[in-house]
Tab-separated table of C-alpha atoms in Angstrom:
chain	number	residue	atom	x	y	z
X	586	MET	CA	44.980	-165.131	-180.220
X	587	GLY	CA	46.316	-162.139	-182.363
X	588	THR	CA	49.550	-161.994	-184.550
X	589	ALA	CA	51.608	-159.993	-181.933
X	590	GLU	CA	50.477	-162.453	-178.735
X	591	LYS	CA	51.407	-165.349	-181.148
X	592	ARG	CA	54.795	-163.713	-181.595
X	593	ASN	CA	55.570	-163.043	-177.937
X	594	MET	CA	54.511	-166.841	-177.263
X	595	ALA	CA	56.861	-168.093	-179.562
X	596	ARG	CA	59.568	-165.986	-178.401
X	597	ALA	CA	58.653	-167.100	-174.749
X	598	ILE	CA	58.774	-170.888	-175.815
X	599	MET	CA	62.113	-170.458	-177.606
X	600	ALA	CA	63.527	-168.563	-174.687
X	601	LEU	CA	62.250	-171.333	-172.452
X	602	VAL	CA	64.165	-173.935	-174.558
X	603	VAL	CA	67.492	-171.856	-174.435
X	604	LEU	CA	67.338	-171.563	-170.848
X	605	CYS	CA	66.649	-174.866	-170.193
X	606	CYS	CA	69.705	-175.956	-172.673
X	607	ALA	CA	72.022	-173.558	-170.828
X	608	ILE	CA	71.012	-174.590	-167.383
X	609	MET	CA	71.688	-178.385	-168.424
X	610	ALA	CA	74.971	-177.484	-170.201
X	611	PHE	CA	76.334	-175.603	-167.346
X	612	VAL	CA	75.439	-178.592	-165.185
X	613	GLU	CA	77.139	-180.854	-167.204
X	614	VAL	CA	79.962	-179.094	-168.482
X	615	ALA	CA	81.176	-176.857	-165.488
X	616	VAL	CA	79.442	-178.645	-162.410
X	617	GLU	CA	79.908	-182.232	-163.643
X	618	PRO	CA	77.922	-183.999	-161.007
X	619	ALA	CA	77.741	-187.942	-160.537
X	620	TYR	CA	75.458	-189.498	-163.192
X	621	PRO	CA	72.549	-190.345	-160.934
X	622	VAL	CA	72.483	-186.727	-159.623
X	623	LYS	CA	72.840	-185.335	-163.312
X	624	SER	CA	70.054	-187.402	-164.266
X	625	GLY	CA	67.608	-186.338	-161.679
X	626	ILE	CA	68.551	-182.471	-162.476
X	627	LYS	CA	67.721	-183.337	-166.077
X	628	VAL	CA	64.344	-184.306	-165.487
X	629	ILE	CA	63.689	-181.223	-163.403
X	630	VAL	CA	65.447	-179.029	-166.272
X	631	PHE	CA	63.698	-180.590	-169.190
X	632	LEU	CA	60.293	-182.090	-167.731
X	633	LEU	CA	59.068	-180.532	-164.792
X	634	PHE	CA	60.416	-176.827	-165.515
X	635	PRO	CA	58.762	-176.748	-169.092
X	636	LEU	CA	55.459	-178.264	-167.486
X	637	ALA	CA	55.443	-175.574	-164.637
X	638	ALA	CA	56.186	-172.712	-167.158
X	639	ALA	CA	53.158	-174.014	-169.214
X	640	LYS	CA	50.855	-174.284	-166.417
X	641	ALA	CA	51.820	-170.800	-165.348
X	642	ALA	CA	51.237	-169.509	-169.036
X	643	ARG	CA	48.074	-171.611	-169.345
X	644	LEU	CA	49.468	-173.780	-172.187
X	645	PRO	CA	47.944	-177.140	-173.063
X	646	LEU	CA	51.406	-178.310	-173.602
X	647	PHE	CA	50.576	-182.040	-173.867
X	648	GLY	CA	47.419	-181.909	-176.247
X	649	ARG	CA	48.052	-184.797	-178.843
X	650	SER	CA	51.815	-184.952	-178.369
X	651	LEU	CA	51.489	-187.769	-176.100
X	652	HIS	CA	48.759	-189.847	-177.664
X	653	LEU	CA	49.560	-193.526	-178.303
X	654	LEU	CA	50.044	-194.820	-181.559
X	655	GLU	CA	48.358	-197.991	-183.163
X	656	GLY	CA	49.955	-201.249	-183.264
X	657	ARG	CA	50.771	-200.775	-187.416
X	658	ASP	CA	52.383	-197.436	-186.815
X	659	ILE	CA	54.758	-198.985	-183.968
X	660	ALA	CA	55.776	-201.827	-186.177
X	661	LYS	CA	56.804	-199.331	-188.957
X	662	LEU	CA	58.627	-197.209	-186.408
X	663	LEU	CA	60.501	-200.344	-185.219
X	664	ALA	CA	61.505	-201.176	-188.947
X	665	LEU	CA	62.657	-197.596	-189.270
X	666	GLY	CA	64.575	-197.385	-186.039
X	667	ALA	CA	66.316	-200.792	-186.789
X	668	LEU	CA	67.173	-198.991	-190.243
X	669	ILE	CA	68.662	-196.277	-188.280
X	670	TYR	CA	70.834	-198.542	-185.938
X	671	GLY	CA	72.059	-200.270	-189.016
X	672	VAL	CA	73.070	-197.028	-190.897
X	673	ILE	CA	74.942	-195.791	-187.690
X	674	LEU	CA	76.674	-199.134	-187.147
X	675	GLY	CA	77.742	-198.978	-190.799
X	676	GLY	CA	79.107	-195.474	-190.617
X	677	TYR	CA	81.176	-196.774	-187.846
X	678	ALA	CA	82.606	-199.691	-189.788
X	679	LEU	CA	83.449	-197.346	-192.678
X	680	THR	CA	85.215	-194.741	-190.358
X	681	ARG	CA	86.873	-196.543	-187.844
X	682	GLY	CA	90.014	-196.591	-189.707
X	683	ILE	CA	89.913	-192.922	-189.959
X	684	PHE	CA	89.094	-191.726	-186.339
X	685	ASP	CA	90.130	-193.292	-183.039
X	686	TYR	CA	87.062	-194.225	-181.620
X	687	GLY	CA	88.951	-196.052	-178.623
X	688	ALA	CA	90.336	-192.862	-177.593
X	689	LEU	CA	87.046	-191.120	-177.901
X	690	VAL	CA	84.848	-193.757	-176.065
X	691	ALA	CA	88.017	-193.578	-173.178
X	692	SER	CA	87.459	-189.521	-173.160
X	693	LEU	CA	83.582	-189.835	-173.086
X	694	SER	CA	83.579	-192.448	-170.269
X	695	ALA	CA	85.788	-190.345	-168.286
X	696	ASP	CA	83.817	-187.209	-168.718
X	697	GLN	CA	80.652	-189.100	-167.988
X	698	ARG	CA	82.319	-191.003	-164.921
X	699	VAL	CA	81.106	-194.268	-166.791
X	700	ASP	CA	83.264	-197.831	-166.290
X	701	SER	CA	82.358	-201.301	-167.261
X	702	GLY	CA	80.650	-201.797	-163.584
X	703	SER	CA	78.266	-198.854	-164.302
X	704	PHE	CA	77.951	-199.029	-168.170
X	705	TRP	CA	74.848	-200.922	-168.460
X	706	GLY	CA	72.827	-198.780	-165.917
X	707	VAL	CA	73.912	-195.693	-167.973
X	708	ALA	CA	73.032	-197.369	-171.240
X	709	LEU	CA	69.448	-198.094	-170.166
X	710	TYR	CA	68.972	-194.895	-168.808
X	711	ILE	CA	70.470	-192.911	-172.003
X	712	SER	CA	68.306	-195.301	-174.245
X	713	LEU	CA	64.911	-195.050	-172.620
X	714	CYS	CA	64.686	-192.133	-170.213
X	715	ASN	CA	67.452	-189.503	-171.646
X	716	SER	CA	65.932	-189.838	-175.191
X	717	LEU	CA	62.360	-189.381	-173.588
X	718	LEU	CA	63.431	-186.239	-171.913
X	719	GLU	CA	65.188	-184.773	-174.808
X	720	GLU	CA	62.057	-185.576	-177.200
X	721	PHE	CA	59.946	-183.856	-174.883
X	722	LEU	CA	61.759	-180.561	-174.733
X	723	PHE	CA	63.145	-180.746	-178.386
X	724	ARG	CA	59.967	-181.964	-180.039
X	725	ALA	CA	56.793	-181.551	-177.796
X	726	VAL	CA	57.903	-177.980	-176.637
X	727	SER	CA	60.311	-176.656	-179.257
X	728	PHE	CA	58.703	-177.840	-182.260
X	729	LEU	CA	55.055	-179.292	-181.898
X	730	LEU	CA	53.986	-176.334	-179.356
X	731	LEU	CA	56.161	-173.532	-181.062
X	732	SER	CA	54.416	-174.784	-184.422
X	733	ARG	CA	51.268	-173.460	-182.985
X	734	TYR	CA	52.560	-169.861	-182.534
X	735	ALA	CA	55.299	-169.444	-185.200
X	736	ALA	CA	55.877	-170.331	-188.791
X	737	ARG	CA	56.465	-173.884	-189.666
X	738	ARG	CA	60.031	-173.196	-190.923
X	739	LEU	CA	61.096	-171.403	-187.725
X	740	ALA	CA	60.089	-174.307	-185.832
X	741	TYR	CA	61.941	-176.513	-187.873
X	742	THR	CA	64.884	-174.611	-187.630
X	743	PHE	CA	64.922	-173.604	-184.043
X	744	SER	CA	64.124	-176.884	-182.851
X	745	SER	CA	66.890	-178.939	-184.960
X	746	VAL	CA	69.636	-176.233	-184.280
X	747	ALA	CA	68.663	-176.277	-180.684
X	748	PHE	CA	68.898	-180.105	-180.557
X	749	ALA	CA	72.265	-179.822	-182.386
X	750	LEU	CA	73.984	-177.232	-180.433
X	751	TYR	CA	73.006	-178.812	-177.113
X	752	HIS	CA	74.682	-182.183	-177.798
X	753	VAL	CA	77.722	-180.615	-179.325
X	754	ALA	CA	78.118	-178.557	-176.233
X	755	MET	CA	78.255	-181.934	-174.236
X	756	ILE	CA	80.615	-183.498	-176.585
X	757	GLY	CA	82.876	-180.622	-177.776
X	758	ALA	CA	86.007	-181.523	-175.520
X	759	SER	CA	85.849	-184.941	-176.597
X	760	PHE	CA	85.409	-184.715	-180.299
X	761	PRO	CA	88.356	-183.758	-182.742
X	762	LEU	CA	87.087	-180.896	-184.810
X	763	PRO	CA	86.164	-182.757	-188.193
X	764	LEU	CA	84.082	-185.329	-186.083
X	765	LEU	CA	82.811	-182.607	-184.179
X	766	LEU	CA	81.354	-180.678	-187.358
X	767	LEU	CA	80.134	-184.063	-188.646
X	768	ALA	CA	78.510	-184.877	-185.671
X	769	LEU	CA	76.861	-181.011	-185.668
X	770	ILE	CA	75.516	-181.622	-189.159
X	771	GLY	CA	74.364	-185.162	-188.645
X	772	LEU	CA	72.507	-183.702	-185.312
X	773	ALA	CA	70.837	-181.041	-187.090
X	774	ALA	CA	69.750	-183.210	-189.914
X	775	GLY	CA	68.373	-185.801	-187.601
X	776	GLY	CA	66.477	-183.328	-185.663
X	777	CYS	CA	64.830	-182.054	-188.840
X	778	ILE	CA	63.805	-185.907	-189.478
X	779	PHE	CA	62.439	-186.106	-186.014
X	780	ASP	CA	60.516	-182.998	-186.481
X	781	TYR	CA	59.167	-184.239	-189.659
X	782	VAL	CA	58.107	-187.811	-188.529
X	783	ASP	CA	56.476	-186.135	-185.257
X	784	GLU	CA	54.701	-183.616	-187.722
X	785	ARG	CA	53.130	-186.235	-189.417
X	786	SER	CA	51.572	-188.083	-186.374
X	787	GLY	CA	51.086	-185.204	-184.099
X	788	THR	CA	52.932	-187.103	-181.502
X	789	ILE	CA	56.652	-187.364	-179.849
X	790	TYR	CA	56.591	-191.244	-180.261
X	791	PRO	CA	58.118	-191.676	-183.863
X	792	SER	CA	60.817	-189.293	-182.711
X	793	TRP	CA	61.388	-191.214	-179.441
X	794	VAL	CA	61.751	-194.448	-180.966
X	795	ILE	CA	64.057	-193.581	-183.814
X	796	HIS	CA	66.321	-191.752	-180.916
X	797	MET	CA	66.175	-194.672	-178.765
X	798	PHE	CA	67.527	-196.777	-181.767
X	799	ALA	CA	70.284	-194.108	-182.718
X	800	ASP	CA	71.247	-194.281	-178.893
X	801	LEU	CA	71.546	-198.029	-178.974
X	802	ALA	CA	73.829	-197.835	-181.736
X	803	ILE	CA	75.927	-195.218	-179.981
X	804	ILE	CA	75.913	-197.359	-177.091
X	805	THR	CA	77.056	-200.433	-179.045
X	806	ILE	CA	79.944	-198.587	-180.411
X	807	TRP	CA	80.770	-197.759	-176.801
X	808	TYR	CA	80.491	-200.906	-175.506
X	809	LEU	CA	82.938	-202.319	-178.182
X	810	HIS	CA	85.539	-199.887	-176.939
X	811	ILE	CA	84.890	-199.714	-173.065
């Protein structure tokens, strides 16, 4: 494939990711369907739509990105995930006197239509399924796949910024500005870390495990205030 063809392919991949994020952001912010409906739409937008586009373009989307890891690598990832969990909860402990997490959780719960009765179902979906859908789009597509056709620096920048902006769009109305900016920086940095660990392994499983533990920490904080 020539340079011009690679450039066009890279642009097409980035456009696909932006379109997927824009559709899902519109659904979450403007339409605001019930959580099960929103979850089903996200499967279509973040997984099935990119797969259909890849098939139409005859792209080998999966490749090595979904190859299973060995037991030793899984153990290391679980240890790293536990560390991430501890860091996030430590940050919460240090800042709970500064930010009103109770009001923040109440706002998020109202936005997501989550109460104590539906909490555990939503928590399980977020930790396992939602994290996998996001890692598929932001790592398998917008990083590992994009890296085949674009410069490494561009793939890092695009995937991490897209990851951060998508999440900020979801929480923007609920977070005060200082915490929103902190979340934006943290999400972009986290996206770069996810890219790095996936680049080393060539699969999306490292970032998925870390993402799961990060979500578990957030869910723990949510549970403490719901």
